[in-house]
Coordinates of C-alpha atoms in Angstrom, one line a residue:
Chain A
M703 CA 0.0 0.1 0.0
G704 CA 1.4 3.4 -0.9
E705 CA 4.5 1.9 -2.5
M706 CA 5.4 3.6 -5.7
Q707 CA 6.2 1.5 -8.8
E708 CA 8.5 3.7 -10.9
L709 CA 7.7 3.7 -14.6
T710 CA 10.3 2.2 -16.9
T711 CA 11.7 4.6 -19.6
F712 CA 9.6 3.0 -22.4
W713 CA 6.2 3.4 -20.5
F714 CA 7.4 6.9 -19.2
V715 CA 7.9 8.1 -22.8
T716 CA 4.6 6.4 -24.1
I717 CA 2.4 7.7 -21.3
A718 CA 3.9 11.3 -21.6
A719 CA 3.1 11.2 -25.3
V720 CA -0.5 10.0 -24.6
K721 CA -0.9 12.6 -21.9
V722 CA 0.4 15.4 -24.5
V723 CA -2.1 14.2 -27.1
A724 CA -5.0 13.8 -24.5
V725 CA -4.5 17.4 -23.0
F726 CA -3.9 19.1 -26.3
T727 CA -7.2 17.5 -27.6
V728 CA -9.2 18.5 -24.3
V729 CA -7.8 22.1 -24.5
M730 CA -8.7 22.4 -28.2
V731 CA -12.3 21.0 -27.6
V732 CA -12.8 23.2 -24.5
V733 CA -11.7 26.2 -26.7
A734 CA -14.2 25.5 -29.4
Y735 CA -16.9 25.1 -26.9
M736 CA -15.7 28.3 -25.2
T737 CA -16.7 30.1 -28.5
L738 CA -20.2 28.7 -28.4
A739 CA -20.5 29.2 -24.7
E740 CA -19.4 32.9 -25.1
R741 CA -22.1 33.4 -27.7
R742 CA -24.8 31.5 -25.7
V743 CA -24.1 33.1 -22.5
S744 CA -23.8 36.7 -24.0
A745 CA -27.2 35.9 -25.7
S746 CA -28.7 34.9 -22.5
I747 CA -27.3 38.1 -20.7
Q748 CA -28.7 40.1 -23.4
D749 CA -32.0 38.4 -23.3
R750 CA -31.9 36.8 -26.9
L751 CA -31.2 33.2 -28.1
G752 CA -27.7 33.0 -29.7
P753 CA -26.7 30.3 -32.3
N754 CA -29.2 27.4 -31.7
R755 CA -29.6 26.0 -35.3
V756 CA -26.6 23.8 -36.0
G757 CA -27.3 20.5 -34.0
P758 CA -29.2 20.4 -30.8
F759 CA -28.8 23.7 -28.8
G760 CA -26.3 24.9 -31.4
L761 CA -23.8 22.3 -30.3
L762 CA -22.3 21.8 -33.7
Q763 CA -21.8 25.4 -34.4
P764 CA -18.1 25.4 -33.6
I765 CA -17.4 22.6 -36.0
A766 CA -19.5 24.8 -38.5
D767 CA -17.2 27.9 -37.7
G768 CA -14.0 25.8 -38.0
I769 CA -15.0 24.4 -41.4
K770 CA -16.0 27.9 -42.6
N771 CA -12.8 29.4 -41.6
I772 CA -10.6 26.6 -43.0
I773 CA -12.2 26.8 -46.6
K774 CA -12.5 30.5 -46.6
E775 CA -10.0 32.5 -48.8
E776 CA -6.9 33.9 -47.1
T777 CA -6.1 37.5 -47.9
M778 CA -2.7 38.9 -47.8
P779 CA -2.4 42.8 -47.7
G780 CA -0.2 44.0 -50.5
T781 CA 2.0 46.2 -48.3
A782 CA 2.3 43.6 -45.5
A783 CA 5.6 42.2 -44.4
K784 CA 4.8 38.9 -45.6
F785 CA 7.2 36.7 -43.4
Y786 CA 6.1 38.3 -40.3
F787 CA 2.5 38.5 -41.3
V788 CA 2.5 34.6 -41.4
L789 CA 4.7 34.2 -38.4
G790 CA 2.6 36.4 -36.2
P791 CA -0.5 34.0 -35.5
A792 CA 1.9 31.1 -35.2
L793 CA 3.8 32.9 -32.3
A794 CA 0.6 34.0 -30.8
I795 CA -0.9 30.4 -30.5
M796 CA 2.4 28.6 -29.2
P797 CA 2.7 30.0 -25.8
A798 CA -1.1 29.7 -25.5
L799 CA -1.0 25.9 -25.9
V800 CA 2.1 24.9 -24.2
T801 CA 1.5 26.6 -20.9
I802 CA -1.2 24.2 -19.8
A803 CA 1.5 21.5 -19.7
V804 CA 2.5 22.2 -16.0
I805 CA -0.9 22.2 -14.5
P806 CA -1.9 19.0 -12.4
F807 CA -5.4 18.0 -13.4
A808 CA -6.1 15.0 -11.1
A809 CA -4.8 12.8 -8.5
P810 CA -2.2 10.2 -9.6
L811 CA -3.6 7.2 -11.7
P812 CA -2.6 3.7 -10.9
T813 CA -1.8 1.7 -14.1
P814 CA -0.6 -1.8 -14.4
V815 CA 2.8 -0.3 -15.3
G816 CA 3.2 2.0 -12.4
T817 CA 1.5 5.0 -11.0
V818 CA 1.1 8.0 -13.4
D819 CA 1.1 11.7 -12.5
M820 CA -1.9 13.4 -13.8
V821 CA 0.1 16.5 -15.2
V822 CA 1.9 16.6 -18.6
A823 CA 5.3 17.9 -17.2
D824 CA 5.9 18.4 -13.5
V825 CA 8.8 20.7 -13.9
P826 CA 10.7 22.0 -11.0
I827 CA 9.8 25.7 -11.7
G828 CA 6.1 25.2 -12.1
V829 CA 4.2 28.5 -12.1
L830 CA 7.6 30.4 -13.5
Y831 CA 7.2 28.2 -16.6
I832 CA 3.7 29.8 -17.0
L833 CA 4.9 33.1 -16.5
A834 CA 7.9 32.8 -18.7
L835 CA 6.1 31.3 -21.8
S836 CA 3.1 33.6 -21.3
S837 CA 5.4 36.5 -21.5
L838 CA 6.3 35.4 -24.9
A839 CA 2.7 35.8 -26.2
V840 CA 3.1 39.4 -26.7
Y841 CA 5.4 38.9 -29.8
G842 CA 2.6 37.3 -32.0
V843 CA 0.3 40.2 -31.1
V844 CA 2.9 42.8 -31.7
L845 CA 4.5 41.4 -34.8
S846 CA 1.2 40.9 -36.5
G847 CA 0.2 44.4 -35.8
W848 CA 3.3 45.7 -37.1
A849 CA 3.6 43.5 -40.2
S850 CA 0.0 44.3 -41.3
N851 CA 1.2 47.8 -42.3
N852 CA -2.1 49.2 -41.0
K853 CA -2.3 52.0 -38.6
Y854 CA -5.0 50.4 -36.5
A855 CA -3.4 47.1 -36.5
F856 CA -0.2 48.8 -35.4
L857 CA -1.7 50.9 -32.6
G858 CA -3.4 47.7 -31.4
G859 CA -0.1 45.8 -31.4
L860 CA 1.7 48.7 -29.5
R861 CA -1.0 48.9 -27.0
A862 CA -0.8 45.0 -26.4
S863 CA 2.8 45.2 -25.8
A864 CA 2.5 48.0 -23.2
Q865 CA -0.5 46.4 -21.5
M866 CA 1.1 42.9 -21.4
I867 CA 4.3 44.0 -20.1
S868 CA 2.5 46.4 -17.4
Y869 CA 0.3 43.6 -16.1
E870 CA 3.0 40.9 -16.1
V871 CA 4.5 42.8 -13.1
A872 CA 1.2 42.8 -11.2
L873 CA 0.6 39.2 -12.1
G874 CA 4.0 38.2 -10.7
L875 CA 3.8 40.3 -7.5
S876 CA 0.2 38.9 -6.6
L877 CA 1.6 35.3 -6.9
I878 CA 4.5 36.1 -4.1
A879 CA 1.9 35.5 -1.2
V880 CA 0.9 32.3 -2.6
L881 CA 4.3 31.0 -3.3
L882 CA 5.5 32.0 0.2
L883 CA 2.6 30.0 1.7
V884 CA 3.5 27.0 -0.6
G885 CA 7.3 27.4 0.1
N886 CA 7.9 26.3 -3.7
V887 CA 6.9 27.2 -7.0
T888 CA 5.6 23.7 -8.4
L889 CA 2.0 23.5 -8.9
T890 CA 1.8 20.0 -7.4
E891 CA 3.1 21.3 -4.2
A892 CA 0.7 24.2 -4.3
V893 CA -2.2 21.6 -4.4
W894 CA -0.7 19.4 -1.7
R895 CA -0.2 22.4 0.8
Q896 CA -3.8 23.4 0.2
Q897 CA -4.9 19.9 1.0
Q898 CA -2.8 19.8 4.1
L899 CA -4.0 23.1 5.4
G900 CA -7.6 21.9 4.7
L901 CA -7.9 25.6 3.3
W902 CA -8.1 26.9 -0.2
F903 CA -5.7 29.8 -0.7
V904 CA -8.7 32.0 -1.9
F905 CA -9.9 32.6 1.7
P906 CA -6.6 33.6 3.5
L907 CA -5.2 35.4 0.3
S908 CA -8.4 36.8 -1.1
L909 CA -6.6 40.3 -2.0
A910 CA -3.9 38.4 -3.9
F911 CA -6.7 36.4 -5.5
I912 CA -8.5 39.5 -6.7
F913 CA -5.3 41.1 -7.9
F914 CA -4.3 37.9 -10.0
L915 CA -7.7 37.7 -11.3
I916 CA -7.6 41.3 -12.6
S917 CA -4.1 40.8 -13.9
A918 CA -5.1 37.7 -15.7
L919 CA -8.0 39.5 -17.5
A920 CA -5.6 42.2 -18.5
E921 CA -2.9 39.6 -19.6
T922 CA -5.4 37.6 -21.8
N923 CA -6.7 40.9 -23.4
R924 CA -10.3 40.2 -22.4
L925 CA -12.8 42.8 -21.6
P926 CA -12.8 45.0 -19.7
F927 CA -9.0 45.3 -20.7
D928 CA -9.3 44.5 -24.4
M929 CA -7.6 47.7 -25.4
P930 CA -5.5 46.0 -28.2
E931 CA -8.7 45.2 -30.0
A932 CA -11.1 48.1 -28.9
E933 CA -13.5 47.9 -31.8
S934 CA -14.8 51.5 -31.3
E935 CA -11.4 53.0 -31.8
L936 CA -9.1 50.5 -33.4
I937 CA -11.6 48.4 -35.8
T938 CA -10.3 45.2 -34.3
G939 CA -6.7 46.2 -33.5
Y940 CA -3.9 43.9 -34.4
H941 CA -5.9 41.4 -36.4
T942 CA -7.8 43.7 -38.5
E943 CA -6.0 42.5 -41.8
Y944 CA -6.3 38.8 -40.9
S945 CA -8.9 36.4 -42.5
A946 CA -9.9 32.9 -42.4
M947 CA -7.9 30.4 -40.4
K948 CA -5.2 32.9 -39.5
F949 CA -7.8 35.0 -38.0
S950 CA -9.3 32.3 -36.1
M951 CA -5.9 31.2 -34.8
F952 CA -5.7 34.4 -32.7
F953 CA -9.1 33.5 -31.2
I954 CA -7.9 30.0 -30.6
A955 CA -4.9 31.6 -28.7
E956 CA -7.0 33.9 -26.8
Y957 CA -9.4 31.2 -25.6
A958 CA -6.6 28.9 -24.9
H959 CA -4.9 31.5 -22.6
V960 CA -8.3 31.8 -20.9
V961 CA -8.3 28.2 -20.4
T962 CA -4.9 28.3 -19.0
A963 CA -5.6 31.1 -16.7
S964 CA -8.8 29.6 -15.4
A965 CA -7.0 26.5 -14.6
L966 CA -4.1 28.2 -13.0
L967 CA -6.6 30.2 -10.9
A968 CA -8.3 26.9 -9.8
T969 CA -4.9 25.3 -9.0
L970 CA -3.4 28.2 -6.9
F971 CA -6.5 29.6 -5.2
L972 CA -9.2 26.7 -5.2
G973 CA -7.2 23.7 -4.2
G974 CA -6.6 22.4 -7.8
W975 CA -8.0 18.9 -8.1
D976 CA -8.6 18.8 -4.3
I977 CA -12.2 17.5 -3.3
P978 CA -13.2 19.9 -0.4
F979 CA -14.2 18.4 3.1
W980 CA -12.7 15.1 2.2
T981 CA -9.1 14.0 2.9
G982 CA -9.4 10.7 1.1
D983 CA -8.2 12.3 -2.1
D984 CA -5.0 14.0 -0.4
M985 CA -2.0 12.5 -2.4
Y986 CA 1.7 13.6 -2.6
R987 CA 4.7 11.8 -3.8
H988 CA 7.1 11.6 -0.7
E989 CA 10.4 9.8 -0.7
S990 CA 9.5 6.3 -1.8
G991 CA 5.7 6.3 -2.0
W992 CA 2.3 8.2 -2.0
I993 CA 1.4 9.7 1.2
R994 CA -1.9 11.3 2.6
G995 CA -0.3 13.4 5.2
F996 CA 1.5 13.1 8.5
D997 CA 0.3 11.8 11.7
E998 CA 0.9 13.4 15.1
A999 CA 4.3 11.7 15.4
G1000 CA 5.2 13.1 12.1
A1001 CA 5.2 9.7 10.4
P1002 CA 3.9 9.5 6.9
I1003 CA 0.3 8.2 6.5
P1004 CA 0.5 6.1 3.1
A1005 CA -2.2 6.8 0.4
T1006 CA -3.6 4.5 -2.2
P1007 CA -4.0 6.0 -5.7
S1008 CA -7.2 4.6 -7.3
V1009 CA -9.0 5.1 -10.5
L1010 CA -12.1 6.3 -8.8
I1011 CA -10.2 9.1 -6.9
T1012 CA -8.5 10.0 -10.1
L1013 CA -12.0 10.4 -11.9
L1014 CA -13.6 12.2 -8.9
T1015 CA -10.5 14.7 -8.5
L1016 CA -10.6 15.3 -12.4
A1017 CA -14.3 16.1 -12.0
A1018 CA -13.5 18.6 -9.2
F1019 CA -10.8 20.3 -11.3
S1020 CA -13.1 20.5 -14.3
V1021 CA -15.7 22.2 -12.0
K1022 CA -13.4 24.7 -10.6
T1023 CA -11.9 25.6 -14.0
G1024 CA -15.3 25.6 -15.7
F1025 CA -16.5 28.2 -12.9
F1026 CA -13.6 30.6 -14.0
L1027 CA -14.3 30.1 -17.6
L1028 CA -17.8 31.0 -16.9
L1029 CA -16.8 34.0 -14.8
Y1030 CA -14.5 35.3 -17.7
I1031 CA -17.4 35.2 -20.1
W1032 CA -19.8 36.8 -17.5
I1033 CA -17.3 39.7 -16.9
R1034 CA -16.9 40.3 -20.5
W1035 CA -20.7 40.7 -21.1
T1036 CA -21.2 42.7 -17.9
L1037 CA -18.5 45.5 -17.7
P1038 CA -17.8 48.3 -20.0
R1039 CA -14.4 48.7 -21.7
F1040 CA -11.9 50.9 -19.7
R1041 CA -10.2 53.8 -21.4
Y1042 CA -6.5 53.1 -22.2
D1043 CA -5.1 55.5 -19.7
Q1044 CA -7.3 54.0 -17.0
V1045 CA -6.0 50.6 -17.8
M1046 CA -2.4 51.8 -17.4
H1047 CA -3.3 53.7 -14.3
L1048 CA -4.7 50.7 -12.8
G1049 CA -1.9 48.6 -13.7
W1050 CA 1.1 50.7 -12.5
K1051 CA -0.5 52.9 -9.7
V1052 CA -3.1 50.7 -8.1
L1053 CA -2.3 47.1 -8.4
L1054 CA 1.5 47.6 -7.6
P1055 CA 2.1 49.1 -4.0
C1056 CA 3.6 52.4 -4.2
Chain B
M778 CA 19.2 12.6 -26.4
T779 CA 20.8 15.3 -24.3
D780 CA 23.7 15.4 -26.7
T781 CA 21.4 15.9 -29.7
L782 CA 19.3 18.6 -27.9
F783 CA 22.4 20.4 -26.9
V784 CA 23.8 20.5 -30.5
L785 CA 20.3 21.6 -31.6
F786 CA 20.1 24.5 -29.1
A787 CA 24.0 25.4 -29.7
V788 CA 23.3 25.6 -33.6
V789 CA 20.2 27.8 -32.9
S790 CA 21.8 30.0 -30.5
V791 CA 25.0 30.6 -32.5
G792 CA 23.1 31.0 -35.8
G793 CA 20.6 33.5 -34.1
A794 CA 23.6 35.5 -32.9
V795 CA 25.2 35.7 -36.4
G796 CA 21.6 36.5 -37.6
V797 CA 21.5 39.3 -35.1
V798 CA 24.4 41.1 -36.8
T799 CA 23.5 40.2 -40.4
G800 CA 19.7 40.7 -40.2
R801 CA 18.3 42.8 -42.8
S802 CA 16.0 44.9 -40.6
P803 CA 16.1 45.7 -36.9
V804 CA 13.0 43.5 -36.4
A805 CA 14.6 40.6 -38.0
S806 CA 17.8 41.1 -35.7
L807 CA 15.6 41.3 -32.6
L808 CA 13.8 38.1 -33.4
F809 CA 17.2 36.3 -34.1
M810 CA 18.2 37.7 -30.6
V811 CA 15.0 36.2 -29.1
A812 CA 15.8 32.9 -30.7
T813 CA 19.4 33.0 -29.1
L814 CA 18.0 33.9 -25.7
A815 CA 15.5 31.1 -26.0
S816 CA 17.9 28.5 -27.0
L817 CA 20.4 29.5 -24.3
A818 CA 17.4 28.9 -21.9
G819 CA 17.1 25.4 -23.4
I820 CA 20.9 24.8 -22.7
Y821 CA 20.3 26.0 -19.0
V822 CA 17.5 23.3 -18.9
L823 CA 19.9 20.6 -20.2
F824 CA 22.2 21.7 -17.4
E825 CA 19.3 21.3 -15.0
A826 CA 19.4 25.1 -14.2
H827 CA 15.6 25.4 -14.4
F828 CA 15.2 28.5 -12.5
L829 CA 18.0 30.3 -14.5
A830 CA 16.1 29.1 -17.9
A831 CA 12.8 30.4 -16.6
I832 CA 14.2 33.7 -15.7
Q833 CA 16.3 34.1 -18.9
V834 CA 12.9 33.6 -20.9
L835 CA 10.8 35.7 -18.5
I836 CA 13.2 38.8 -18.2
Y837 CA 15.3 38.8 -21.5
A838 CA 13.1 37.3 -23.9
G839 CA 9.8 38.3 -22.4
A840 CA 10.3 41.7 -21.2
I841 CA 13.6 43.4 -22.3
M842 CA 13.2 42.4 -25.8
V843 CA 9.7 43.3 -26.0
L844 CA 10.8 46.8 -24.8
F845 CA 13.3 46.7 -27.7
L846 CA 10.6 45.9 -30.1
F847 CA 8.4 48.5 -28.8
V848 CA 11.1 51.1 -29.2
I849 CA 11.8 49.9 -32.6
M850 CA 8.4 50.2 -33.8
L851 CA 7.6 53.5 -32.1
L852 CA 10.5 55.0 -33.7
N853 CA 9.6 53.4 -37.0
L854 CA 13.0 51.8 -37.4
G855 CA 11.5 48.6 -39.0
H856 CA 13.0 49.3 -42.4
D857 CA 16.2 48.1 -44.1
Y858 CA 19.0 50.0 -42.3
R859 CA 21.8 49.2 -44.8
A860 CA 21.7 52.3 -46.7
D861 CA 22.6 54.1 -43.4
L862 CA 25.7 52.2 -42.8
K863 CA 29.1 54.0 -43.7
F864 CA 32.2 52.0 -43.9
G865 CA 35.4 54.0 -43.1
S866 CA 38.2 53.7 -40.7
W867 CA 35.8 52.4 -38.1
S868 CA 35.7 49.1 -40.0
L869 CA 39.3 48.5 -39.6
L870 CA 38.9 49.0 -35.9
S871 CA 36.2 46.5 -35.6
V872 CA 38.2 44.0 -37.6
V873 CA 40.9 44.3 -35.0
V874 CA 38.5 44.2 -32.1
V875 CA 36.9 41.0 -33.5
G876 CA 40.3 39.4 -33.9
L877 CA 41.3 40.1 -30.4
T878 CA 38.2 38.7 -29.0
A879 CA 38.4 35.8 -31.2
S880 CA 41.9 34.8 -30.0
V881 CA 41.1 35.4 -26.4
L882 CA 38.1 32.9 -27.0
V883 CA 40.3 30.4 -28.8
Q884 CA 42.9 30.7 -25.9
G885 CA 40.2 30.0 -23.4
I886 CA 38.6 27.1 -25.2
T887 CA 42.0 25.3 -26.1
G888 CA 44.3 26.5 -23.5
S889 CA 45.5 24.6 -20.5
E890 CA 43.1 26.1 -18.1
A891 CA 40.2 25.7 -20.1
D892 CA 39.0 22.1 -19.2
D893 CA 37.8 22.5 -15.6
F894 CA 36.6 25.9 -14.3
G895 CA 38.9 25.7 -11.2
G896 CA 37.8 22.1 -10.9
H897 CA 34.1 22.8 -10.4
L898 CA 32.7 21.3 -13.4
A899 CA 34.6 17.9 -13.0
D900 CA 34.0 17.7 -9.4
P901 CA 31.4 15.1 -8.6
A902 CA 31.1 16.2 -5.1
A903 CA 30.1 19.7 -6.2
A904 CA 27.6 18.2 -8.6
A905 CA 26.2 16.1 -5.7
A906 CA 25.8 19.0 -3.4
I907 CA 23.9 21.0 -6.0
D908 CA 21.5 17.9 -6.4
L909 CA 21.1 17.8 -2.8
A910 CA 20.3 21.5 -2.4
V911 CA 17.8 21.4 -5.3
A912 CA 16.1 18.3 -3.7
E913 CA 16.0 20.0 -0.3
K914 CA 15.0 23.5 -1.2
G915 CA 13.5 23.3 -4.6
A916 CA 14.9 24.9 -7.8
V917 CA 14.3 28.4 -6.5
G918 CA 15.6 27.9 -3.0
A919 CA 18.8 26.3 -4.2
I920 CA 19.7 29.6 -5.8
A921 CA 18.0 31.9 -3.4
D922 CA 19.7 30.7 -0.3
P923 CA 23.3 31.3 -1.3
L924 CA 22.3 34.5 -3.0
F925 CA 20.7 36.0 0.0
T926 CA 23.3 34.7 2.5
D927 CA 27.0 34.1 1.1
Y928 CA 26.6 36.7 -1.9
V929 CA 24.3 39.2 -0.3
V930 CA 26.9 42.1 -0.5
A931 CA 27.4 41.4 -4.1
F932 CA 23.8 41.1 -4.7
E933 CA 23.0 44.4 -3.0
V934 CA 25.8 46.2 -4.9
I935 CA 24.4 45.0 -8.2
G936 CA 21.0 46.4 -7.2
L937 CA 22.7 49.8 -6.3
L938 CA 24.5 49.7 -9.7
L939 CA 21.1 49.2 -11.5
L940 CA 19.6 52.1 -9.6
V941 CA 22.3 54.5 -10.4
A942 CA 22.0 53.5 -14.1
I943 CA 18.2 54.2 -13.8
V944 CA 18.6 57.5 -12.0
A945 CA 21.2 58.4 -14.6
A946 CA 18.7 57.6 -17.4
V947 CA 16.2 59.7 -15.9
V948 CA 18.5 62.8 -15.5
L949 CA 19.5 62.4 -19.2
A950 CA 16.0 62.1 -20.5
K951 CA 14.7 65.2 -18.3
P952 CA 14.3 68.4 -20.3
R953 CA 16.9 70.8 -19.2
G954 CA 15.2 74.0 -18.1
G955 CA 14.6 76.6 -20.9
S956 CA 11.4 77.1 -22.9
E957 CA 11.0 73.4 -24.0
G958 CA 10.9 72.0 -20.5
A959 CA 8.2 71.2 -18.1

């Protein structure tokens, strides 16, 4: 009981590949249905129906949108810097899709070949990996704005770079309290610490949670901070000149960022895959095996990974992430857009201690 | 596997560095620079210096280079700059500088003191100590602990140096009295 069977190299590589494909597929499906959810929820907020014709309840709408975007004609502005124009969407979508890799999404799964961590890559730098790669996301936006050779696109790109740099500072600072409580930067340890405390960090660190939520909204360029694509001033900002699949790649990137931000919020502040009021799911890799905690004498209590616990914790994680996804949509269709100087004022003078 | 990855990252970082110098526009040079910094981060990961790799990407590739890009675009420097280049007696000087630097590098790589940085690289005890520190304190703690204890003076002095640079930049950028100012 609790003993850990290490994976052989062959199984480690095979399972890692399976996890990569599975997580990528799930993220892409969630992204596709986020677009539908956004339209349906916004419709319900505005007291109308939204897309409900393609399939039952409009459930096949994302597929129809995808096919439409793939078979549409791609336009290339005559004065664009062609190489960078094509590079832009690729640079935008890459960081958005790889950041989800370090987020643990369930309790470890026992398999005949050994116990498998339910995280694509449990890297030692955890949350810093997410911060580092999401800081690269700005290149896609800025380059496409510049390469389009269009003043609205260019202004959108410049605004994006200024905004993303400003809020990265607030984002990093709001994490400090969490990382101090955890004592490390890995997300598996963040989940474990919250299980041990029996308390989600959202309660003791509610101020950090609010700051992180606001900064994450700004980092993902979502309303009320969607300055880079403010329609009323910039047409649609940096992707004004893009069409067909390149256009939708920016949207896939944006929604993938939202999914990662929601999963990160759930992991850091709502206990990740922890099921509340139940210690049976607590599990952490300790020396030679999985433990549930320590008894009064400080001796480790062994834990038994099981398929049922993995499925339950996966469900708990999905519910928490889904809550934040819904919150993102809800905020977008409730709040008006800030003015650009207000966004900068908030980022530098309110969210930062001064 | 590690060797293959090392060669890949090394080729990208050296090729990127060449690209920075030969790139046709400042934007191209900047992207080459980002590629160089990112593949350097990859090499750090191969050396298991995960924290250094993350900071490399976060600070250099993600913040400083974005500011560079911002300035290049704001000043509309994104065009081909070769017409602006003037070759004169300065090019002779640069040949001399490049030659001297290259000879120092060759001396450093092939010379007698090259193979072990004071014995630290080859020392298995030092490597084991690092592994132990990472296992005990995590990837960040293993660096933070010596940084804020043994090297705290050097750390504070570097901080002061950066502050001096920032103050100097503010002083230089300030309009100097007269009718234009304030």
